[in-house]
Every structure is written in C-alpha cells, then in structure tokens.
Short mmCIF file of C-alpha atoms (C1' of nucleotides) in Angstrom, two decimals:
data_model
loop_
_atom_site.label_atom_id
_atom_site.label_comp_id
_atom_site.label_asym_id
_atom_site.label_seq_id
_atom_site.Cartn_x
_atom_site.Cartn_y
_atom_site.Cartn_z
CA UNK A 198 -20.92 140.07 7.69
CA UNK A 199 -24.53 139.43 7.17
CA UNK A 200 -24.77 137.35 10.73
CA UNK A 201 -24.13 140.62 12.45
CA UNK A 202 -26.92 142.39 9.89
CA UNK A 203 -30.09 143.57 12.18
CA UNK A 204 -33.04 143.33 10.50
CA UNK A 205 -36.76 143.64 11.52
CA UNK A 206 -39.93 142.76 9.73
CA UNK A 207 -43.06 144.65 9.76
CA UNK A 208 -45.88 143.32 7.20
CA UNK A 209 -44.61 143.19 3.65
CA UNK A 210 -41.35 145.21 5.12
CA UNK A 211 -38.08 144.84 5.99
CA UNK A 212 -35.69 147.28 8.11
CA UNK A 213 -32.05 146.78 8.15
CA UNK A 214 -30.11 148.40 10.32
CA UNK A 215 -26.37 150.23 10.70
CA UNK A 216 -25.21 148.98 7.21
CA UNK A 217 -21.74 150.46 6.58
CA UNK A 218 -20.70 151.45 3.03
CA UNK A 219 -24.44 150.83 1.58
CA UNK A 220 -25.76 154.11 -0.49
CA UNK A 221 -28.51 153.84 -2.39
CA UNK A 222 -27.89 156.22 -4.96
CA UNK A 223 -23.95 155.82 -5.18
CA UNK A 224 -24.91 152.00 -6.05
CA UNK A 225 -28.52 152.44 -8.42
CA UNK A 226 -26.90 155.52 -10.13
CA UNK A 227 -23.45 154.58 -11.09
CA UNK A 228 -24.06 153.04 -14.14
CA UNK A 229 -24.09 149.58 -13.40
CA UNK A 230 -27.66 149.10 -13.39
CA UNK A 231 -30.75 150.22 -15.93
CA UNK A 232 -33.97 149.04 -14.15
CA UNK A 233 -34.19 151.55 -11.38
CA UNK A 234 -36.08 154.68 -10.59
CA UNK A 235 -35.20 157.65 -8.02
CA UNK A 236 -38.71 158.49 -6.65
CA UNK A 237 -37.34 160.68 -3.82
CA UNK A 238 -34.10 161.99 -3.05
CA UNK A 239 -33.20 158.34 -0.69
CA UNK A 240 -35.86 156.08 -2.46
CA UNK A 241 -35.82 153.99 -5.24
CA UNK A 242 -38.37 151.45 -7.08
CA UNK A 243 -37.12 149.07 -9.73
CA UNK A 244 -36.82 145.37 -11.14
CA UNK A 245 -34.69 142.33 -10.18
CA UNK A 246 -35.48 138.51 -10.62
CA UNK A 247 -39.56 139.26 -11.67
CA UNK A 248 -39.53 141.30 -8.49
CA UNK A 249 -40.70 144.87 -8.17
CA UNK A 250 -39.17 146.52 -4.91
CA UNK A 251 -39.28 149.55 -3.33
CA UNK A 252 -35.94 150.52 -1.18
CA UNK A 253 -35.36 153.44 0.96
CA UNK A 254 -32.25 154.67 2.95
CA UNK A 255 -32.64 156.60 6.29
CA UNK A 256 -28.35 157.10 7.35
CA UNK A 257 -27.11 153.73 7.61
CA UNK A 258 -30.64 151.89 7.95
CA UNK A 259 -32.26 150.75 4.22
CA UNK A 260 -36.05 149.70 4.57
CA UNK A 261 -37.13 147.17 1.76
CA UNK A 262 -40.92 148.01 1.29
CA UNK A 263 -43.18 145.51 -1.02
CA UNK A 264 -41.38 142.09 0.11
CA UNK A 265 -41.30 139.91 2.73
CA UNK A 266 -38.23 137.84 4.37
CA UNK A 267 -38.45 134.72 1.77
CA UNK A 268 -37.50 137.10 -1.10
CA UNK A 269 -35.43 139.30 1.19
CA UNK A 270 -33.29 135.74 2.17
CA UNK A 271 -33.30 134.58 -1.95
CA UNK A 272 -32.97 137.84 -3.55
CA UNK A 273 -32.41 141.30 -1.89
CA UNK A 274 -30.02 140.46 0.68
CA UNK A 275 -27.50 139.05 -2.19
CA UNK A 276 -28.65 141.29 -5.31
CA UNK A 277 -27.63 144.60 -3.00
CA UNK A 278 -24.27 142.26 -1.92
CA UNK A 279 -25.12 142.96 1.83
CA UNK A 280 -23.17 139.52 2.99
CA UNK A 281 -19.87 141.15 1.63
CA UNK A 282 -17.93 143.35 3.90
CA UNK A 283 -16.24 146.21 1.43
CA UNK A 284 -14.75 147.66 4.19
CA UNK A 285 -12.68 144.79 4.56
CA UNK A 286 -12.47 144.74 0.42
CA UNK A 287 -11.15 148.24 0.69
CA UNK A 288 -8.41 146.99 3.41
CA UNK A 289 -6.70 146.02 -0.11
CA UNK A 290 -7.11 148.58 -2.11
CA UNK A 291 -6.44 151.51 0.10
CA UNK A 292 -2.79 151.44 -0.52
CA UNK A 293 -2.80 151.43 -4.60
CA UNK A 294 -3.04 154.59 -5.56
CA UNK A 295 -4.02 158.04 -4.25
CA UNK A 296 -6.54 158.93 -7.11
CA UNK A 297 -8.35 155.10 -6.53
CA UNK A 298 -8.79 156.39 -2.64
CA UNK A 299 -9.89 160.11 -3.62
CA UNK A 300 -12.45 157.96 -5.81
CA UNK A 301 -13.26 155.84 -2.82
CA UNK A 302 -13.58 158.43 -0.20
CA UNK A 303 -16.30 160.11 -3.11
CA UNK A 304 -18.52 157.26 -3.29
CA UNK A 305 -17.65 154.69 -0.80
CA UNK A 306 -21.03 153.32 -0.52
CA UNK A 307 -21.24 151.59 -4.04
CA UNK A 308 -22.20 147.85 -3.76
CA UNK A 309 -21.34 145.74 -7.25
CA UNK A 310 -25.19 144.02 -7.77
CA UNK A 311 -25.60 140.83 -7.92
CA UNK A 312 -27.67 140.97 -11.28
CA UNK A 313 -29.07 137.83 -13.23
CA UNK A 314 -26.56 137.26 -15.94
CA UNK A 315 -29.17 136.85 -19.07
CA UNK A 316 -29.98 140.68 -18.12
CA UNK A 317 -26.71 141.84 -17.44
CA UNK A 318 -25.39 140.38 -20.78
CA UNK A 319 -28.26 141.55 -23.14
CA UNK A 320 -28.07 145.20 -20.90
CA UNK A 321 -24.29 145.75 -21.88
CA UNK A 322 -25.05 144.66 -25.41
CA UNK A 323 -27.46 147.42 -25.71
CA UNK A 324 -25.22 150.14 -23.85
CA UNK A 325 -22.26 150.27 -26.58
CA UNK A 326 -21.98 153.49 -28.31
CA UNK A 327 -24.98 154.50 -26.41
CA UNK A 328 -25.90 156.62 -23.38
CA UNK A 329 -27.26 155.74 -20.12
CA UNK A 330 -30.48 157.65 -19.97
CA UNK A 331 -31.22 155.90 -23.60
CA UNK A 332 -30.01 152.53 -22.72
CA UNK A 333 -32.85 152.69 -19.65
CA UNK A 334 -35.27 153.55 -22.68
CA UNK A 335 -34.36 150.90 -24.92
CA UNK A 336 -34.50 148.03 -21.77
CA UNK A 337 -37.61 149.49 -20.53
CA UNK A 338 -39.31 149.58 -23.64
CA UNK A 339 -37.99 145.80 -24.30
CA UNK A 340 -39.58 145.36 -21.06
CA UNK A 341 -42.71 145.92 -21.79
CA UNK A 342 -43.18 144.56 -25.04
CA UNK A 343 -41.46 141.62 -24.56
CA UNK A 344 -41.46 140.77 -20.58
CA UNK A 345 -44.28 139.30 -18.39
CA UNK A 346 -46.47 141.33 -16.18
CA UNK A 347 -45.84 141.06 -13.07
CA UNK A 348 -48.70 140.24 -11.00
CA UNK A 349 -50.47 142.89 -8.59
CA UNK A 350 -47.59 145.86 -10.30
CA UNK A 351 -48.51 148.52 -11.92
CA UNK A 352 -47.40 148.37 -15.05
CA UNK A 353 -43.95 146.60 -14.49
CA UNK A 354 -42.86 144.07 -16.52
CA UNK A 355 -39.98 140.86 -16.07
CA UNK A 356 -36.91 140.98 -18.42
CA UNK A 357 -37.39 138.90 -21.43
CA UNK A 358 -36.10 135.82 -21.56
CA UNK A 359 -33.96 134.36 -23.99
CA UNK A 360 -36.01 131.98 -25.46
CA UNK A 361 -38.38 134.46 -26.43
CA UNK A 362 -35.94 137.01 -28.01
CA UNK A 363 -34.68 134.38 -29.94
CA UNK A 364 -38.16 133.73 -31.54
CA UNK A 365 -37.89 137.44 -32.92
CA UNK A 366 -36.79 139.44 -36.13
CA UNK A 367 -34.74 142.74 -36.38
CA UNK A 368 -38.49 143.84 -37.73
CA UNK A 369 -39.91 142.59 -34.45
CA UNK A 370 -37.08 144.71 -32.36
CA UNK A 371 -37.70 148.07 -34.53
CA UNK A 372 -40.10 149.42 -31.92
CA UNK A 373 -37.47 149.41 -28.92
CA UNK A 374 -35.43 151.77 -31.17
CA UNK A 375 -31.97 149.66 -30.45
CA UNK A 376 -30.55 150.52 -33.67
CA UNK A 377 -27.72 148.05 -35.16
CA UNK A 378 -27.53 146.58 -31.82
CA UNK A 379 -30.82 144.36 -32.62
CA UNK A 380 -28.56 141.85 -34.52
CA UNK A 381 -26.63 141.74 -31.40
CA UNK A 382 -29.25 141.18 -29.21
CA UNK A 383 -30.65 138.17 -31.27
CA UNK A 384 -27.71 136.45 -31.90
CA UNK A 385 -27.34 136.43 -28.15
CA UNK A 386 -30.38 135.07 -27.17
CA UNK A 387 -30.28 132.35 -29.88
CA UNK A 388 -26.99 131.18 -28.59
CA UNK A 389 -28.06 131.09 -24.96
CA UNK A 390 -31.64 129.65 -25.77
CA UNK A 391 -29.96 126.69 -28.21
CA UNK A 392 -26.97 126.14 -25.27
CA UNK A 393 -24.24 127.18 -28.06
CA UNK A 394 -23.54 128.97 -24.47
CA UNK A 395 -24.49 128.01 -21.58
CA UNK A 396 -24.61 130.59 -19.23
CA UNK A 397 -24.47 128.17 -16.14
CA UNK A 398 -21.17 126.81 -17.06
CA UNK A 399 -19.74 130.35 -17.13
CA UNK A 400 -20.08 130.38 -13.45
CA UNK A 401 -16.85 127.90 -13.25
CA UNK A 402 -14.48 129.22 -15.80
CA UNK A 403 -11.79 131.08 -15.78
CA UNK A 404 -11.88 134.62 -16.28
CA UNK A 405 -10.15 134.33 -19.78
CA UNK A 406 -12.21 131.43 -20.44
CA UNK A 407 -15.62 133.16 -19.28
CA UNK A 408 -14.33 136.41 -21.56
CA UNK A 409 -14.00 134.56 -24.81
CA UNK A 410 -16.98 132.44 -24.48
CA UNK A 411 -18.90 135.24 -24.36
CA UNK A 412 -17.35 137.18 -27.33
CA UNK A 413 -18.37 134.24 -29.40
CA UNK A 414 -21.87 136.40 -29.02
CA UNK A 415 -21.81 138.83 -32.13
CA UNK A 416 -21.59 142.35 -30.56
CA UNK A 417 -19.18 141.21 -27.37
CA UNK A 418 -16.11 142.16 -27.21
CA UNK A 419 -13.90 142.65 -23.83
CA UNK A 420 -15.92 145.72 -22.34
CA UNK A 421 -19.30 144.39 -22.69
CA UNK A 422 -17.72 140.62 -21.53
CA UNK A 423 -15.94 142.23 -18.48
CA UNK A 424 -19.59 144.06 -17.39
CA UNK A 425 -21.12 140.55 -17.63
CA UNK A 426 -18.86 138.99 -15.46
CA UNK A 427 -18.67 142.20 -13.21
CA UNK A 428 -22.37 142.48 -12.74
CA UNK A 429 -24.18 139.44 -13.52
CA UNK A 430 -21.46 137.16 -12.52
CA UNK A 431 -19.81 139.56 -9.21
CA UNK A 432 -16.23 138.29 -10.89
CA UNK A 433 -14.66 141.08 -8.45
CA UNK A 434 -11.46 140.60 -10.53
CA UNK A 435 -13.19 141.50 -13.57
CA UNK A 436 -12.18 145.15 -15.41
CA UNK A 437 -14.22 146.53 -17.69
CA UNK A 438 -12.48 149.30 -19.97
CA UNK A 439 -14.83 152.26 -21.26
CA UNK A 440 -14.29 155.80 -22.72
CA UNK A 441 -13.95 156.96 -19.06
CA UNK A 442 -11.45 154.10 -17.74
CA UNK A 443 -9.66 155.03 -20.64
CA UNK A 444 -9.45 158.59 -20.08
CA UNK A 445 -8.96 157.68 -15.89
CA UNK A 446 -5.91 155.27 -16.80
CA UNK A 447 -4.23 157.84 -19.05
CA UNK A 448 -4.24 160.49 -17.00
CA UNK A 449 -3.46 158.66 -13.53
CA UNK A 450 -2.21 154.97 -14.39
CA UNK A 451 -0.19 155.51 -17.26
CA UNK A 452 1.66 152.76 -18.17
CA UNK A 453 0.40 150.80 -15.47
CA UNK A 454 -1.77 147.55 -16.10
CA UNK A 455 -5.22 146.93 -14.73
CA UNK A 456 -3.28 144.06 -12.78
CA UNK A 457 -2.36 146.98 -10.11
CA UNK A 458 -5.47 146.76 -8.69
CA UNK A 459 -5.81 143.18 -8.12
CA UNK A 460 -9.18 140.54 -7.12
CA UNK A 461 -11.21 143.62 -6.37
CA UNK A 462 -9.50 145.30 -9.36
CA UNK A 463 -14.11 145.68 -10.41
CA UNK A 464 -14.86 147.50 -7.14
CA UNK A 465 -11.75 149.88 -7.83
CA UNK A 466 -12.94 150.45 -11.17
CA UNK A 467 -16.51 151.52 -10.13
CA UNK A 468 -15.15 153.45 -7.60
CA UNK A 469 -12.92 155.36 -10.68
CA UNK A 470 -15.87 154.97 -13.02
CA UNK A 471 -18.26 156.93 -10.94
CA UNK A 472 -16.18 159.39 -9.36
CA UNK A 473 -14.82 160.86 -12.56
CA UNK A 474 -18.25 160.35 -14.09
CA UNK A 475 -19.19 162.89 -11.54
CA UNK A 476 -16.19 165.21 -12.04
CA UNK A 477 -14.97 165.22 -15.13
CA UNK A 478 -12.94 168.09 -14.65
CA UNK A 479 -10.13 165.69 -12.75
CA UNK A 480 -9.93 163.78 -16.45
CA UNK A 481 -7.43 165.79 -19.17
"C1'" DG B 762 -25.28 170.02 -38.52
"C1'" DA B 763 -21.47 168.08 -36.11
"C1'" DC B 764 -20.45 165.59 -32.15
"C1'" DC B 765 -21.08 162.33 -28.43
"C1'" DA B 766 -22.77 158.27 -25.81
"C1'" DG B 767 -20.23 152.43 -20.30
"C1'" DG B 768 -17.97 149.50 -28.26
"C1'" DT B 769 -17.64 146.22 -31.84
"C1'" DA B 770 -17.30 144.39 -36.63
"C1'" DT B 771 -15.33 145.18 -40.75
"C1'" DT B 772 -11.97 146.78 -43.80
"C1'" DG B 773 -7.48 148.12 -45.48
"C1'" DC B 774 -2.61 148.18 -44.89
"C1'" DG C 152 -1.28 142.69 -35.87
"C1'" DC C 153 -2.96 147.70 -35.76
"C1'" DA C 154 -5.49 152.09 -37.22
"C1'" DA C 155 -9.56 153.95 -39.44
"C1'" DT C 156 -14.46 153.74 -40.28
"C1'" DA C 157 -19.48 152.53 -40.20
"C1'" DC C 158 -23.08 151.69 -37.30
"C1'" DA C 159 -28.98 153.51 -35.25
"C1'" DT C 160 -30.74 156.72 -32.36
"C1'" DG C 161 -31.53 160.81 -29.64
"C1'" DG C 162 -29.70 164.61 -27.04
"C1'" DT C 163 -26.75 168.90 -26.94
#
DNA sequence: GACCAGGTATTGC
DNA sequence: GCAATACATGGT
C-alpha cells in the first residue's frame, strides 16, 4: 500500500524506501515500454507525461533524481504502479500453473506502467512485425521531429500529440523509417484528434467494448488493442497474444483459454512474456 | 539472400 | 469463417 511507502525528499530528489517486488530493469526492459535508457547497470533515464526522469534502484530502495514531490504525487508514484500491492496480486495467481510461478519467481519485480494511452496506442501500432530495439528507433526519432522540447533537457523531446500527427502525410513520416505502419499511425491520430474515438470514454467500457473501439483504428487488431488497454489503460484483465504467448500457450497451456488466469490474467502474461523472452530454450 | 521481429489487412476459397 | 500472403525496414 502506498500509505505504508517511506519516502524522503532531498532537493529535486526523492528516496523510497523497502519497496517489495519493484525492479527496475525487470519492469523498463520487458518490453512494455520504448522511452527508456539503461545508463548503469540499476539506473535508468527516460520519458513519461513531458517529464524527463532519472530513477535508480539500490536493493529495495528506488531514488527518483530530477523531480520533486508534486510530480512524484501526479506522475511517478502511479506511472511505476507503486500504490498496487503485487504481492497480494500474486496471492491469485500462485496456484494456476507451475510454469506461470517459474515465470514469476524469474522476474517478480515487473510493475505493469501506468503509460498515457495516446502513447501506448500509437507505440503498439508501430511495434507489429517489428523488433524492440527498432521500435525504440522509430518512437525516438518521432520524438524528436515531431514532439516538444522539453525545457532545461538535453535534447529530450514530449511524445507527439495527436493533433499534430494528424496534420501529417505518409511523405511527412518517411524520415522516422516506420514503413507501412505510417498509414496506421495517421489514421490513428486523425480518429483520436476528430473524437471518431475518444480515448476518455475508453476508460469506462467494457473490455470487449474498449477492444473493438479501438480496432476501428486501421492497423489494430486484438494484440495491439489488448497492449493499449494493458499499458495505457492498466486493464489488469487484459491479454495480449504475441509470437511468444503463442509459442508459451502451446507448449504449457494447451488447450487451455487465457480465462485460466483471470483479472490479473496481464500481470501473468508479462510475467510469461519476459521470462521466456529471456529463455527461450523452455519454448519448443 | 533468406529469415525474423510484441501483427494486421487483404485476398482467395 | 479460415488459411495464405504482402507489407517497410534493419539486423543476423
């Protein structure tokens, strides 16, 4: 619970202390996420909500460096999903399968982000038929050419909004190298900029609901929907199927539905995700 | 040079 | 409905 989180403020820091299942790198490196950089082996800098931040992790104490408690209270403290208690999430999931705890007992310290949902949306557009290192090439560059500076950075730049990606031409895109995915990303942020969908209302629906709006955006189908609700919307119950869920639920869950693992059925699929991600000898 | 990467739209049956 | 194929780009 966040009442019981410690935290201490130095000048344009803040130190939170004994954090249980937090880990930097198990949550900014598996894949759910394209706007952060390892600068040490338990530091990171990236991008969230116009913000740069710097975060490090000492053992179960993270220091936030570059912000101050306003922003930590708005933005940090629910983009890195410290008010949710996972072990407590896990209470429900430990007793599903024995490959979902191997997974867990991997990479227990994986937080789902709270990301902004224009981002997450436009992100998963980009990653289809893509890799990660390229997708974080293809954002950043759209970054830069598109987003604001952000003041007193060096050289970091906001996410584009919609409004002005929808002012754009495939021509205008060419430069981010995005391929056939520019269409995509246009006829996204046309339909969120002219309310054909309006992101807001998303909030409230129903999963199914919140799934089809979305694929009404050319270029969504159910795995980049499910990693929009996942992410930018923290729909726990959201499942989104890639090659490596695919290969994960033939070889341990066959037969079985995605309805085995239940309201947290997103946190048991990063916890899959990442682990066989990072051993892909357990996959046939 | 073929194959793959956090898929989807299109086509053909 | 379901299976096959094209799709931009860059890395093995």
């Amino acid at each position: 619970m966040f009442s019981k989180l410690i935290f201490k403020q130095i000048p344009d820091e803040i130190l939170i202390e004994n954090i249980n299942n937090f880990d930097l790198s198990q949550t900014l490196d598996c894949g759910q996420c394209f706007r952060w950089t390892k600068i040490s082996d338990n530091s990171y800098q990236g991008i969230a909500y116009g913000k740069v931040l710097s975060i490090q992790q000492e053992k179960n104490n993270i220091i936030l460096k570059n912000t101050n408690k306003e922003d930590f209270n708005n933005i940090w403290k629910n983009y890195f999903d410290l008010i949710t208690d996972y072990s407590e999430i896990w209470k429900t999931l430990s007793n599903i399968h024995p490959f979902l705890s191997e997974a867990y007992n991997y990479c227990p310290g994986i937080r789902i982000l709270n990301q902004e949902p224009w981002e997450t949306l436009c992100s998963f557009i980009i990653s289809q038929n893509n890799n990660i290192p390229r997708i974080k090439k293809i954002i950043s560059n759209m970054c830069e050419l598109f987003g604001d500076k952000i003041p007193n950075s060096e050289n970091c730049f906001s996410f584009p909004s919609p409004k002005i990606l929808a002012k754009l031409s495939e021509n205008d895109l060419s430069p981010i190298k995005c391929g056939f995915r520019a269409k995509y990303i246009l006829d996204a942020a046309s339909k969120i900029s002219n309310q054909e969908i309006n992101l807001e209302s998303i909030k409230n629906m129903s999963i199914y609901d919140a799934e089809e709006t979305l694929k009404k955006i050319k270029g969504v189908g159910p795995k980049v929907a499910q990693c929009t609700l996942l992410y930018g919307f923290h729909r726990l119950e959201a499942f989104p199927i890639d090659v490596w869920l695919k290969k994960i639920m033939a070889t341990y869950f066959q037969g079985k539905s995605p309805d085995l693992f239940g309201k947290y059925a997103g946190i048991a699929q990063q916890y899959l995700y990442h682990y066989s991600r990072m051993n892909a000898d357990k996959l046939f």
